[in-house]
């Protein structure tokens, strides 16, 4: 089955995104640069991509289902001429794909056109949506991101100073936003800073990206991360910063970005992703030492931790698995059945490396367990004498409501079983998960991270956010 064929099969369900954003202001032809930026962010979403540009007068857009390479062609760039632009790669964390949900969303309001691209999950989107629907608004998508369009278009907000800040104040949960009008680009990060968003410089223009790897892709230079609760506006008079939230005692940056989601060459939340994962490997070697002949990584997100484990334990690192790079990341395939199908095609074992050996396999996480069980089975079939598994995150026991796809408790193996039971189910000789303390060791500001999927301590309360919050216009 082709990837395009797969996408058709999971259309038309409710959508929440965890995605990639890229925007640039001030280059004569922005679309090819946005394309390159989105290409570098492809790992953050493979179900759809879109680019919206403005030449100061007209706004034009192109979007479609599939990979960045599939969606855009030379023809798309011919029609996407402008000096301001934002782009988005999309990943639906709870459901399926339809073209209406592919971002950036574009809406014509009474005072002009807005384009909006979002990474995260707005936990009070349902209640906001219901309120607007009850007052007559018609929603075009099933995406949580669309509520921001309706608040911005709301006459109560349109007439007020600091309208965008006031609109952002209504959002609860995880959001990094890129917004665009005919003559400006804006970027905002939620007050807890769940999802990354950074500013860079490309020649004389400003670039905003979810990850710094996308800036490096076009030769832009990183300036700084956007602060939690900050709105950055870029227009013809330069870059301006404002805040839309009181500073929190601590933030809740998603630690899973460092464990799995982000690219190793990105710097986010103050640290380089590869070096954090490397440190996790060293930590695992100290927490769960083992007598073994070789260390192997589960590519690609286990690579850096495997190197750290190997260097700390002085057990040689080798290539036990070879990855097929033409198959998408299994974790971000929404349907479980499709996920299982692709798991089998993704990695090939090298029997010459593992045969007769005591192998330590380093992986980034165990979510449902089916992927890990298959891999251990392949290692044994290839002749591995012992298989020891080390995981560079603690057991995932709770769902994520902030934009990463751990949909239900029922599907999380660590909610259902103890570590020993998981080891038994996987068929491993030993199993070790990094401790929560070990996970936070690489960071000075340890309180500034969300660890809710391991602890159940949710930084933004889900029930009250969905049920009690009312818009300013309804409460005054
Ligand atoms: Fe990230 Fe886990 Fe928090 Fe979700 S619950 S934001 S995956 S750390």
PDB file of C-alpha atoms and ligand atoms in Angstrom, residues 174 194-195 252-257 398-406 449-454 458-459, ligand 1:
ATOM      1  CA  UNK A 174      -0.533  23.489  24.462  1.00  0.00           C
ATOM      2  CA  UNK A 194       4.654  23.007  25.931  1.00  0.00           C
ATOM      3  CA  UNK A 195       5.728  23.094  22.278  1.00  0.00           C
ATOM      4  CA  UNK A 252       5.778  22.741  31.305  1.00  0.00           C
ATOM      5  CA  UNK A 253       7.921  22.142  28.246  1.00  0.00           C
ATOM      6  CA  UNK A 254       7.250  18.715  26.772  1.00  0.00           C
ATOM      7  CA  UNK A 255      10.082  16.384  27.738  1.00  0.00           C
ATOM      8  CA  UNK A 256       8.919  13.988  25.028  1.00  0.00           C
ATOM      9  CA  UNK A 257      10.190  16.427  22.417  1.00  0.00           C
ATOM     10  CA  UNK A 398      -0.954   8.333  31.265  1.00  0.00           C
ATOM     11  CA  UNK A 399      -2.355   9.811  28.069  1.00  0.00           C
ATOM     12  CA  UNK A 400      -1.123  13.131  26.739  1.00  0.00           C
ATOM     13  CA  UNK A 401      -3.695  15.898  26.305  1.00  0.00           C
ATOM     14  CA  UNK A 402      -1.174  18.378  24.966  1.00  0.00           C
ATOM     15  CA  UNK A 403      -0.616  17.103  21.450  1.00  0.00           C
ATOM     16  CA  UNK A 404       1.319  13.820  21.491  1.00  0.00           C
ATOM     17  CA  UNK A 405      -0.468  10.653  20.473  1.00  0.00           C
ATOM     18  CA  UNK A 406      -0.874   8.475  23.570  1.00  0.00           C
ATOM     19  CA  UNK A 449       9.213  20.345  32.105  1.00  0.00           C
ATOM     20  CA  UNK A 450       5.955  18.480  31.690  1.00  0.00           C
ATOM     21  CA  UNK A 451       6.243  14.831  32.730  1.00  0.00           C
ATOM     22  CA  UNK A 452       2.506  14.123  32.953  1.00  0.00           C
ATOM     23  CA  UNK A 453       2.595  11.003  30.781  1.00  0.00           C
ATOM     24  CA  UNK A 454       4.853   9.373  33.399  1.00  0.00           C
ATOM     25  CA  UNK A 458      -1.096  17.409  34.430  1.00  0.00           C
ATOM     26  CA  UNK A 459       0.110  21.032  34.444  1.00  0.00           C
TER      27      UNK A 459
HETATM   28 FE1  LIG B   1       4.880  15.808  26.548  1.00  0.00          FE
HETATM   29 FE2  LIG B   1       4.092  13.747  28.067  1.00  0.00          FE
HETATM   30 FE3  LIG B   1       3.543  16.251  28.806  1.00  0.00          FE
HETATM   31 FE4  LIG B   1       2.342  15.198  26.673  1.00  0.00          FE
HETATM   32  S1  LIG B   1       2.104  14.524  28.806  1.00  0.00           S
HETATM   33  S2  LIG B   1       3.215  17.258  26.859  1.00  0.00           S
HETATM   34  S3  LIG B   1       3.966  13.902  25.843  1.00  0.00           S
HETATM   35  S4  LIG B   1       5.592  15.294  28.607  1.00  0.00           S
END
